[in-house]
Amino acid sequence: MPLLRSNTADKIIVDRRKPHRNSEVARAVRKTRDQLAHQPGNLSFDRELLKLHARSMANVAVAIPVMVLAIAGAGLYAGMKDEILAWTLIALSGYAALALVARHADRTETALLDVEATRRNFLIAHFVSGVGWVYFALIGCGTCQLDQFVTIKAIVLLLAIAATALIASSLRGALAATFALPVTAYVLLASHLWTPVEIIVTGLLVMSLPFFAVVAGHMNRSSLTLLSFRSEKDALIAELDTAKSMSDEARHRAEEANLAKSRFLASMSHELRTPLNAILGFSEVMANEVLGPMENKTYRDYARDIHVSGQHLLDLINEILDLSRIEAGRYQLSEEPIVVTAVVEDCCHLMELKARNRDIRIVQQFEADLPRLFADERAVRQITLNLLSNAVKFATPGTEVLVRVGWTAGGGQYIAVRDAGPGIPADEIPVVLAAFGQGSIAIKSAEQGTGLGLPIVQGLIALHGGEFELHSKLREGTEALAIFPPARVMQALPALPTKVAAGKRG
């Protein structure tokens, strides 16, 4: 039989186990947002990529001139003077212009960055820096007498292409803008050289440009994906923060409203009970004709109806006040060692007359020699009476109500009440366990109640640190269990030996 529990005494108006009606809409909005975030034409990501490229170029503003100066030093050592110095000046000027554009873009706010203008300025600056490499591809070395000078130039250009592909991968087209013209110039200059080494080196240099362009493209897409993931993460964090703030605010207001309601009801005990006691007293006097006979029989019936209705209203007010005190934390337990079997047996005797009137038999099954329980006797009595009242009210006439008291598997004690009534549908158990909640079958088959008995039982059990469980199956009945924790079971102390006890008395 399935086991269902309720951890709160608040009324469940909406079944939270069902999916929210807006879940499909939320998923559709999230999917559309993901698609928009991953589109390459997203201006926010284009700005982020430009800012990333600007930071990268600004960080290597010193490394590239160092490489240029190293090449210039090697050229001077090989005997090149005017050509290598001119190339150094042109190359440093081109990279200085690129560094200025990068610093300007890096200092500009991301939201104020003009995407098209900044991209155009970067591509122009890369083209200007490539002019120096064009000059490098065209210079010769007649005085240095290096047999493999053309091969050395190809290797230097290959290293420069690889470095630029890694550094400038955030800007699409930067590699082509920088080295398309230098590679073309090198190929045209080396076209009259047909030695095998120069042909192989030239072919490698020509193929390296599209190869590193593909590598730079993959790195660009990886950067775009990382940016989209970061943007989505930031958006989700913002949504979670907003939802948490709204949830905290709503919970705070609900707690304040619930606490105010509970305090109000808890403080209205005297104001509500005083007029009801007067109504009950006067109606009972009139119904019983204490001060003299009442000639009109209808008036006597009205007085009885007023007394019955007032008693029902007083019971309802008492249950509401008990539940309100529990929710407000103002229910004080008067704990003492009690024998649970004795308390439950007294409650069974109290319910015996009502059960007999409904042709229901109460069967008791108590485990023997149960130790005392440290609990509030009034609360335990109220728990038992509420469970017995529900069982007798909903049990089918001619059946029996089984009341059990015993050990739990964990070493605690339990009170179980089982009836053979119509049972409770699984989807209605959360409603039954809520304040003022009643099952549809129970309403049709039994007298109407207040719907506060089980919430009060849950609250009282929770105050004792225990658990309340409800087992039910349609057309087979319901079993309610009030479980007290092992910490409240008072184990009997072992008896002292006879000689020791006699010695202490002496």
PDB file of C-alpha atoms in Angstrom, residues 9 258 262 266 319-333 379 382 452 455-463:
ATOM      1  CA  ALA A   9      -0.353  21.965   8.143  1.00  0.00           C
ATOM      2  CA  ASN A 258       0.133  33.507   8.476  1.00  0.00           C
ATOM      3  CA  SER A 262      -2.330  32.749  13.966  1.00  0.00           C
ATOM      4  CA  ALA A 266      -4.713  32.638  19.385  1.00  0.00           C
ATOM      5  CA  GLU A 319      -9.707  23.252  16.916  1.00  0.00           C
ATOM      6  CA  ILE A 320      -8.905  26.451  15.024  1.00  0.00           C
ATOM      7  CA  LEU A 321      -7.325  27.957  18.130  1.00  0.00           C
ATOM      8  CA  ASP A 322      -5.298  24.808  18.773  1.00  0.00           C
ATOM      9  CA  LEU A 323      -4.027  24.772  15.187  1.00  0.00           C
ATOM     10  CA  SER A 324      -3.284  28.504  15.326  1.00  0.00           C
ATOM     11  CA  ARG A 325      -1.276  28.133  18.534  1.00  0.00           C
ATOM     12  CA  ILE A 326       0.693  25.288  16.959  1.00  0.00           C
ATOM     13  CA  GLU A 327       1.437  27.317  13.829  1.00  0.00           C
ATOM     14  CA  ALA A 328       2.329  30.430  15.850  1.00  0.00           C
ATOM     15  CA  GLY A 329       4.688  28.416  18.066  1.00  0.00           C
ATOM     16  CA  ARG A 330       2.658  29.253  21.179  1.00  0.00           C
ATOM     17  CA  TYR A 331       1.548  25.721  22.008  1.00  0.00           C
ATOM     18  CA  GLN A 332       3.421  24.768  25.158  1.00  0.00           C
ATOM     19  CA  LEU A 333       3.907  21.079  25.869  1.00  0.00           C
ATOM     20  CA  ALA A 379      -1.637  16.201  23.386  1.00  0.00           C
ATOM     21  CA  GLN A 382      -6.078  14.691  21.637  1.00  0.00           C
ATOM     22  CA  LEU A 452      -8.857  20.202  11.196  1.00  0.00           C
ATOM     23  CA  PRO A 455      -3.583  18.914  10.695  1.00  0.00           C
ATOM     24  CA  ILE A 456      -3.767  19.213  14.490  1.00  0.00           C
ATOM     25  CA  VAL A 457      -2.444  15.665  14.833  1.00  0.00           C
ATOM     26  CA  GLN A 458       0.432  16.516  12.474  1.00  0.00           C
ATOM     27  CA  GLY A 459       1.261  19.642  14.452  1.00  0.00           C
ATOM     28  CA  LEU A 460       1.196  17.888  17.827  1.00  0.00           C
ATOM     29  CA  ILE A 461       3.311  15.001  16.539  1.00  0.00           C
ATOM     30  CA  ALA A 462       5.790  17.492  15.049  1.00  0.00           C
ATOM     31  CA  LEU A 463       6.062  19.257  18.429  1.00  0.00           C
TER      32      LEU A 463
END
